[in-house]
JSON list of C-alpha atoms in Angstrom, two decimals:
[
{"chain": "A", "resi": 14, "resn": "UNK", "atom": "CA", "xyz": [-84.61, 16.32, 49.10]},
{"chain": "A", "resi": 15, "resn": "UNK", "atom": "CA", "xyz": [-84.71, 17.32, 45.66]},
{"chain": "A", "resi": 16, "resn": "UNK", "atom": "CA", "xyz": [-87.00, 16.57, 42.57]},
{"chain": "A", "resi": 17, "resn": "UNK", "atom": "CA", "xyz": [-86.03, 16.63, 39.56]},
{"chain": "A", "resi": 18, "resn": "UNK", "atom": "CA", "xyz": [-86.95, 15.26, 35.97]},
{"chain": "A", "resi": 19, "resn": "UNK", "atom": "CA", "xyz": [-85.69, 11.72, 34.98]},
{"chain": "A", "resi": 20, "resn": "UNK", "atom": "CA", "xyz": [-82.84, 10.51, 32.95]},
{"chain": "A", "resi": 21, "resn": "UNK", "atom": "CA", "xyz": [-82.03, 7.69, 30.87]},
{"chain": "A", "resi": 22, "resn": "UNK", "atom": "CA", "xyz": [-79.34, 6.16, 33.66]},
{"chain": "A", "resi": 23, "resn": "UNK", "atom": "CA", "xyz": [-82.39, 6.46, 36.06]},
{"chain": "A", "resi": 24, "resn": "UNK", "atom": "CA", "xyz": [-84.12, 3.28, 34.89]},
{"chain": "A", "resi": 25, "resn": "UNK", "atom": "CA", "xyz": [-82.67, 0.83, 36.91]},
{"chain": "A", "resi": 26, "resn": "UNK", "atom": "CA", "xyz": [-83.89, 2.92, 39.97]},
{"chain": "A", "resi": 27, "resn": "UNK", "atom": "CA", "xyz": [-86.98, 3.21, 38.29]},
{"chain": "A", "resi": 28, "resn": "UNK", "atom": "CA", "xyz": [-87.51, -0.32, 38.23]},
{"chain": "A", "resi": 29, "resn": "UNK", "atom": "CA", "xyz": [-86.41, -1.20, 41.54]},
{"chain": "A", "resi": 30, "resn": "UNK", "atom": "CA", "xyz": [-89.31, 0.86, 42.46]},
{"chain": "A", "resi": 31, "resn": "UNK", "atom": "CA", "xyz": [-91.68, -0.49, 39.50]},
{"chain": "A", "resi": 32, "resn": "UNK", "atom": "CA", "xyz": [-91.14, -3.79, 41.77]},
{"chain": "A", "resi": 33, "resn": "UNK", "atom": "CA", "xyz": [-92.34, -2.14, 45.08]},
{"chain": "A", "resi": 34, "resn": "UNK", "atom": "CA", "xyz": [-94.94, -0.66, 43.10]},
{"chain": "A", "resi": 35, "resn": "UNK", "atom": "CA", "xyz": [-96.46, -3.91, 42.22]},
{"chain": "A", "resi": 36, "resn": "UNK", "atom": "CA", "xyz": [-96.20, -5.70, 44.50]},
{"chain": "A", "resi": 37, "resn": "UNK", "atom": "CA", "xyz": [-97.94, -3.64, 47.27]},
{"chain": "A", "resi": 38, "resn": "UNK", "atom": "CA", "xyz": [-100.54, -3.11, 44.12]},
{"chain": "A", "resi": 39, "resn": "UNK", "atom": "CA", "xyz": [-100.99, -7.45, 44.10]},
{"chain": "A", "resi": 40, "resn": "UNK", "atom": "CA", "xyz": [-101.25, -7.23, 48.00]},
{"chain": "A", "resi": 41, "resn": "UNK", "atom": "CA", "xyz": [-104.38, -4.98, 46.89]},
{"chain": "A", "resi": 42, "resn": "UNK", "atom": "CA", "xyz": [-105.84, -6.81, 44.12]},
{"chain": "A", "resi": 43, "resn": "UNK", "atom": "CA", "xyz": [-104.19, -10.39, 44.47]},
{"chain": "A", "resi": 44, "resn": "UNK", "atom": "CA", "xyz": [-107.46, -11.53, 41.81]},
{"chain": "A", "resi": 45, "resn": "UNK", "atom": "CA", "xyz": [-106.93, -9.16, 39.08]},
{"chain": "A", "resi": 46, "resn": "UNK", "atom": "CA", "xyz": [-102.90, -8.29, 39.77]},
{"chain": "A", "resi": 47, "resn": "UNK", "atom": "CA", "xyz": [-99.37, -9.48, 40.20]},
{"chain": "A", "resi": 48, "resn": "UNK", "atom": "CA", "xyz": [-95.83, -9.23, 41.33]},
{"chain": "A", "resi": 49, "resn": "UNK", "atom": "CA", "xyz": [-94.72, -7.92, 38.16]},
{"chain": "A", "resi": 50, "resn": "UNK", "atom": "CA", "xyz": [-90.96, -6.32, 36.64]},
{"chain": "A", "resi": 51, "resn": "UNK", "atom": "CA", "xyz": [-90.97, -2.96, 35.05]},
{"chain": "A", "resi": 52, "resn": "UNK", "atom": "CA", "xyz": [-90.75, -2.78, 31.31]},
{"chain": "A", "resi": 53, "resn": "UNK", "atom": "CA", "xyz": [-87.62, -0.76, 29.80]},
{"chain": "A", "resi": 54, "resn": "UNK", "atom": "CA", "xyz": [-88.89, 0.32, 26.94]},
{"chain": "A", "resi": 55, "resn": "UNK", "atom": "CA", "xyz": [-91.89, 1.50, 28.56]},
{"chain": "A", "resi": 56, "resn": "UNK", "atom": "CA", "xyz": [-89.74, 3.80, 30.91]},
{"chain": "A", "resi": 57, "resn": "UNK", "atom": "CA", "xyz": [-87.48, 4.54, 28.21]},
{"chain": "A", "resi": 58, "resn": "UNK", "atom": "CA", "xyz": [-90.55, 5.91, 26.50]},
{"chain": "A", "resi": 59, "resn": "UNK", "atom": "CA", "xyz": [-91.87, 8.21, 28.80]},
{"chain": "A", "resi": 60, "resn": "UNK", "atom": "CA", "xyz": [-88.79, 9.28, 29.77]},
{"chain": "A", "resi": 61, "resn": "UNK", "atom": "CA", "xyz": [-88.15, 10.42, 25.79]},
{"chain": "A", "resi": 62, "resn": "UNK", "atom": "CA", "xyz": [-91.15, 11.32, 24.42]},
{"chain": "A", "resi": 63, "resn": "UNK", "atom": "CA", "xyz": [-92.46, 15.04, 25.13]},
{"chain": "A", "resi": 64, "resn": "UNK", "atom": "CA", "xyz": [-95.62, 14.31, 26.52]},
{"chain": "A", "resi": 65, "resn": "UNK", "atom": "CA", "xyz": [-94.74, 12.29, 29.65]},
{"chain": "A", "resi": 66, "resn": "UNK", "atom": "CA", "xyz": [-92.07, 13.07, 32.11]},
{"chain": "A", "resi": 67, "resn": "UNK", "atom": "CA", "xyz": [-90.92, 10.49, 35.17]},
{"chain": "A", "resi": 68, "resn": "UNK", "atom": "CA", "xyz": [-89.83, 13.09, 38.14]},
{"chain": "A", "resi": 69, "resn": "UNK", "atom": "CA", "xyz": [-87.40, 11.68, 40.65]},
{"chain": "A", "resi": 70, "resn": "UNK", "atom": "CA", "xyz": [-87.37, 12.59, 44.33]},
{"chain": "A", "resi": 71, "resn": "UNK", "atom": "CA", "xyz": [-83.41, 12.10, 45.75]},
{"chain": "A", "resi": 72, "resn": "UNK", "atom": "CA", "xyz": [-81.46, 12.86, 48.68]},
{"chain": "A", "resi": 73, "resn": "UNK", "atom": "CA", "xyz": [-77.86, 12.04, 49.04]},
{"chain": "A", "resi": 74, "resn": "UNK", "atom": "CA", "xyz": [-77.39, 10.59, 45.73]},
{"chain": "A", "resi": 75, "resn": "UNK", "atom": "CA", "xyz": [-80.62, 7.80, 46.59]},
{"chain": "A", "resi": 76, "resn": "UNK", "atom": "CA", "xyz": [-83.75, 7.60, 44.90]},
{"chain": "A", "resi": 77, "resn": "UNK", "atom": "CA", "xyz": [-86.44, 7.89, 47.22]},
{"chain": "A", "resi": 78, "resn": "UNK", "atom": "CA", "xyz": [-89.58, 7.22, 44.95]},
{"chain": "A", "resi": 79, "resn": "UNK", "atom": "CA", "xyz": [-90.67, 8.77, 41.03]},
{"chain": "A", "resi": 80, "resn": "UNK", "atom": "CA", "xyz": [-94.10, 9.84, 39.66]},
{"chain": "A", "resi": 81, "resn": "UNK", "atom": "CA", "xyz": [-95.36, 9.27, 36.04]},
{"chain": "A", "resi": 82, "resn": "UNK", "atom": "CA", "xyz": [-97.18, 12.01, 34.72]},
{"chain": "A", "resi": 83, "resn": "UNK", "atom": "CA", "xyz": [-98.86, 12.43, 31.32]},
{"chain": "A", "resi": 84, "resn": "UNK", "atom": "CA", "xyz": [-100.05, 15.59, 29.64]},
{"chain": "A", "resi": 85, "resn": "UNK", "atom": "CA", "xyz": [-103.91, 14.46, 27.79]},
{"chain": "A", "resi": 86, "resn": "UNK", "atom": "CA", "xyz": [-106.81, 15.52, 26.38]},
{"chain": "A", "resi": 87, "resn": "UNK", "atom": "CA", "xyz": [-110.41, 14.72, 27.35]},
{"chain": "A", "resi": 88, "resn": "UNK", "atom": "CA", "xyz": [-111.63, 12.07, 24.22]},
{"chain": "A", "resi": 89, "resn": "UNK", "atom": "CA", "xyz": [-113.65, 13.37, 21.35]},
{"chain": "A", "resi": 90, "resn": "UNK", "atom": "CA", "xyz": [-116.93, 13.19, 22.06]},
{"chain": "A", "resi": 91, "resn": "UNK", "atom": "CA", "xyz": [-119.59, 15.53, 21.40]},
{"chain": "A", "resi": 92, "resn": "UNK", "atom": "CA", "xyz": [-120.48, 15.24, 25.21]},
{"chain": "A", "resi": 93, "resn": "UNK", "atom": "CA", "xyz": [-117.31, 16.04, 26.81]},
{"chain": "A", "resi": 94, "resn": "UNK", "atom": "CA", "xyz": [-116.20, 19.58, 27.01]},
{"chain": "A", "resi": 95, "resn": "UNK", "atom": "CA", "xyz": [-112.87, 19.48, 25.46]},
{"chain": "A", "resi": 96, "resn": "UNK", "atom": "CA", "xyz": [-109.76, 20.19, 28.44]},
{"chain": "A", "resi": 97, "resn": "UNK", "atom": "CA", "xyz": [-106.32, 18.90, 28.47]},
{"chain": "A", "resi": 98, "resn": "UNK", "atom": "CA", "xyz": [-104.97, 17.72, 31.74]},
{"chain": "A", "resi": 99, "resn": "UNK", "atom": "CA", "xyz": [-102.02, 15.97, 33.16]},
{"chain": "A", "resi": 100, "resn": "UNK", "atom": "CA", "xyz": [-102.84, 12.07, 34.66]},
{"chain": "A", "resi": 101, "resn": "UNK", "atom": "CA", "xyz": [-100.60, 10.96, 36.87]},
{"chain": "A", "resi": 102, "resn": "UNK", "atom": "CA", "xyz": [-99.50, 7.33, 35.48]},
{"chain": "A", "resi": 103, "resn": "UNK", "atom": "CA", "xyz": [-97.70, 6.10, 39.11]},
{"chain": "A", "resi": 104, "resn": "UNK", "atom": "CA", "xyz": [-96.09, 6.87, 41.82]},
{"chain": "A", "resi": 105, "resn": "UNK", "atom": "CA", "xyz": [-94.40, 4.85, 44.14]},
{"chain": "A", "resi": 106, "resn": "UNK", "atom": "CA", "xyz": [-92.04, 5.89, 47.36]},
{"chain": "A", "resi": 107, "resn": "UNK", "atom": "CA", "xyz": [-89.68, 3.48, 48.44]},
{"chain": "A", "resi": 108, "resn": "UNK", "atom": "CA", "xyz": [-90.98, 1.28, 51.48]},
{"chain": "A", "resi": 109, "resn": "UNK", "atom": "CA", "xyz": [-87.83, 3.02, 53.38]},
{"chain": "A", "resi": 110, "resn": "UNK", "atom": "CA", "xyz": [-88.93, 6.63, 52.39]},
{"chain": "A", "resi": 111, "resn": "UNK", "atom": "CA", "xyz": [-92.59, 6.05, 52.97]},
{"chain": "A", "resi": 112, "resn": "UNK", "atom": "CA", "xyz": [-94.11, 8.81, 56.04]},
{"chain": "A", "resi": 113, "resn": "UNK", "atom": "CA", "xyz": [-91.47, 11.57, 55.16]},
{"chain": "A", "resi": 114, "resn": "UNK", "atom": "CA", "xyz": [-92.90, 13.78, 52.84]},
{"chain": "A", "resi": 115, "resn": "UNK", "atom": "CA", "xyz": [-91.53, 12.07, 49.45]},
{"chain": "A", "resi": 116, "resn": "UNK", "atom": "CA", "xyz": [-95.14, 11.56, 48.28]},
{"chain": "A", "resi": 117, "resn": "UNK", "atom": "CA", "xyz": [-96.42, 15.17, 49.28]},
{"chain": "A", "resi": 118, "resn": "UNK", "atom": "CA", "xyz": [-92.65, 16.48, 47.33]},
{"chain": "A", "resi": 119, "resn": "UNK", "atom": "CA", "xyz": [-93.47, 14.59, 43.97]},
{"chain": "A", "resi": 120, "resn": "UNK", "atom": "CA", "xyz": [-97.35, 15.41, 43.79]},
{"chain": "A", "resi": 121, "resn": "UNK", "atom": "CA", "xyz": [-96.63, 19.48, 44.87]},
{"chain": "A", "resi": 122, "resn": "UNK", "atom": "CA", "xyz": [-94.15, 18.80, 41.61]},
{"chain": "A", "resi": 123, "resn": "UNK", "atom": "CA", "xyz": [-96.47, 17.33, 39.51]},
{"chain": "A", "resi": 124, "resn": "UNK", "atom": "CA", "xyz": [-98.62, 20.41, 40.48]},
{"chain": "A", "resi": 125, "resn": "UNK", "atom": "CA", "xyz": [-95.89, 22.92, 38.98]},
{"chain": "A", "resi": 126, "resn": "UNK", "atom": "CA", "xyz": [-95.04, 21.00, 35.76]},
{"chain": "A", "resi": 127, "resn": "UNK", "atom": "CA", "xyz": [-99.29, 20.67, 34.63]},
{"chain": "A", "resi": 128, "resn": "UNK", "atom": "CA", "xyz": [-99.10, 24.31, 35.16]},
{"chain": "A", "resi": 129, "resn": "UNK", "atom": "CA", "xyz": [-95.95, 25.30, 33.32]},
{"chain": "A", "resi": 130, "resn": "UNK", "atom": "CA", "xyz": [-97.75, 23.10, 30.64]},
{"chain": "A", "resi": 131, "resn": "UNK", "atom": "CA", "xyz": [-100.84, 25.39, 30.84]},
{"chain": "A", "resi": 132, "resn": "UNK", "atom": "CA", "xyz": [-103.00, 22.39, 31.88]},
{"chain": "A", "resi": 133, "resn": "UNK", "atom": "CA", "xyz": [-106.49, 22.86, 33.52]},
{"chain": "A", "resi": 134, "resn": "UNK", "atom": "CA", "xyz": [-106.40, 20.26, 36.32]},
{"chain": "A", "resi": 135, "resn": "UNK", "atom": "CA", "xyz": [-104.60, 17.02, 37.45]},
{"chain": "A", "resi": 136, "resn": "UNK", "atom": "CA", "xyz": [-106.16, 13.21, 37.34]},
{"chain": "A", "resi": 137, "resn": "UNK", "atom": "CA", "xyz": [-105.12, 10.23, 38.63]},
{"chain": "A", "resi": 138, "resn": "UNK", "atom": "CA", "xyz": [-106.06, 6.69, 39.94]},
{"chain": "A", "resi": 139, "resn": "UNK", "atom": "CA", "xyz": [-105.73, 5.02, 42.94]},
{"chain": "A", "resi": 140, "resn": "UNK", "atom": "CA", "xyz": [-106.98, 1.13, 43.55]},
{"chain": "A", "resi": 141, "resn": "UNK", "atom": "CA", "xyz": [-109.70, 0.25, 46.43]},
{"chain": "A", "resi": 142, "resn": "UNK", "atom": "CA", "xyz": [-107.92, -0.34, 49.87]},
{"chain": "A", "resi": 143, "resn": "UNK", "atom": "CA", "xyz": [-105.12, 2.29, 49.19]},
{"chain": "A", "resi": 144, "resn": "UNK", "atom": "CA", "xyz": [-105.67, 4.17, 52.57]},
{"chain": "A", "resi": 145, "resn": "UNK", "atom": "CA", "xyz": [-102.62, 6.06, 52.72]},
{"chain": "A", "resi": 146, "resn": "UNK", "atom": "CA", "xyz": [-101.94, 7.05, 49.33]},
{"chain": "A", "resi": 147, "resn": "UNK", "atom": "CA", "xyz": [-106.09, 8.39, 49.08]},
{"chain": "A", "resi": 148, "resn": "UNK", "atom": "CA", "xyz": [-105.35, 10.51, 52.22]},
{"chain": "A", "resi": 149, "resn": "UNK", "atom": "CA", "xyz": [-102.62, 12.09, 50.57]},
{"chain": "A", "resi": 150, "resn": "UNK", "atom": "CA", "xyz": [-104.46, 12.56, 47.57]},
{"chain": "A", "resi": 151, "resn": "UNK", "atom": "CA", "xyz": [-107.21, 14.10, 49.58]},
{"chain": "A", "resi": 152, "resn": "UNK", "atom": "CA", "xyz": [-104.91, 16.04, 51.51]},
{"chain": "A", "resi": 153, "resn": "UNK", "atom": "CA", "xyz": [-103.01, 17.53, 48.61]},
{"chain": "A", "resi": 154, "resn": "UNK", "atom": "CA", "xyz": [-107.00, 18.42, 47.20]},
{"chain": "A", "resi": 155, "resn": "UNK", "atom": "CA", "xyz": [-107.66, 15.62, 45.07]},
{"chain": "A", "resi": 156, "resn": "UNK", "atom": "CA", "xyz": [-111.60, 14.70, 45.34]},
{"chain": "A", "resi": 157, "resn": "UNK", "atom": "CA", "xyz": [-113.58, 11.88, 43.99]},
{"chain": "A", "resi": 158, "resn": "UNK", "atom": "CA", "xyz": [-115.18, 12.22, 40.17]},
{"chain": "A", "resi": 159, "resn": "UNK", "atom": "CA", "xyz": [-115.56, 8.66, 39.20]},
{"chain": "A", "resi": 160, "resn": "UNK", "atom": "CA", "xyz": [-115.70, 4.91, 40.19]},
{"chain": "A", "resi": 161, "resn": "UNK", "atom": "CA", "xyz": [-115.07, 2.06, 38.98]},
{"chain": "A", "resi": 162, "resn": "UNK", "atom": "CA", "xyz": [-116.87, -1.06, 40.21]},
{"chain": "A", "resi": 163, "resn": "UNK", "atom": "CA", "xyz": [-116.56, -5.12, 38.76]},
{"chain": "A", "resi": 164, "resn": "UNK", "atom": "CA", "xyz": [-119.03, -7.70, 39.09]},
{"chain": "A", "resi": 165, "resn": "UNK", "atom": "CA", "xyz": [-117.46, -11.27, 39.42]},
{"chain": "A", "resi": 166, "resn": "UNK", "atom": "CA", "xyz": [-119.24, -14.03, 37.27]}
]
């Protein structure tokens, strides 16, 4: 297994996985999300621009799942001590890859490139019922700073 950063003829893998990714994110939160394709331009993007990288995880020649991850700041507010960090956008591991380390792979990645950017700590999300992916967050030292609740009207 290797990891390495994406490339432009890595989109249609990308959104192969986009689809997995949303799906299993609708089986979540059927209210609020759906079933949904990838957007080129938005891969395209990230793929590009300096701030973002997509990092692949292959074996054989097969893409096995990708993470998203963002270099930020903290907003501009008096009240926030100013950091920047990296936020990790997505990540999805194919449904045939899932239990064999990909995840653990991409997010020990992510670790290197935030440092190698000088950044002061990772962030990301992860939606209410996602029991595996928060024990591999956990596991790989990722703790609870914030939550977001809704109120239905």
């Amino acid at each position: 297994m290797r990891i390495r950063i994406a490339k432009e003829q890595d989109i249609t893998e990308i959104e192969s996985l986009y689809s997995q990714l949303f799906s299993a994110m609708a089986a979540l939160q059927p209210d609020f999300i759906s079933p949904a394709f990838a957007d080129r331009a938005f891969i395209r993007k990230n793929i590009e621009e300096t701030e973002s990288d997509i990092l692949i995880a292959e074996e054989n020649g097969n893409t096995e799942g990708f993470l998203l991850i963002q270099e930020k700041k903290t907003p501009p507010y008096d009240c926030f001590i100013p950091h920047r960090y990296a936020y990790i956008m997505d990540i999805c591991v194919d449904e045939c890859s899932r239990g064999k380390g990909v995840g653990t792979m991409l997010l020990q990645q992510a670790r290197a490139w935030a440092k190698e950017r000088n950044l002061e700590y990772i962030e990301l999300g992860v939606l209410a019922g996602n029991e595996g992916a928060s024990r591999l967050y956990e596991k790989m030292g990722f703790s609870d700073v914030q939550k977001t609740m809704r109120c239905r009207l």
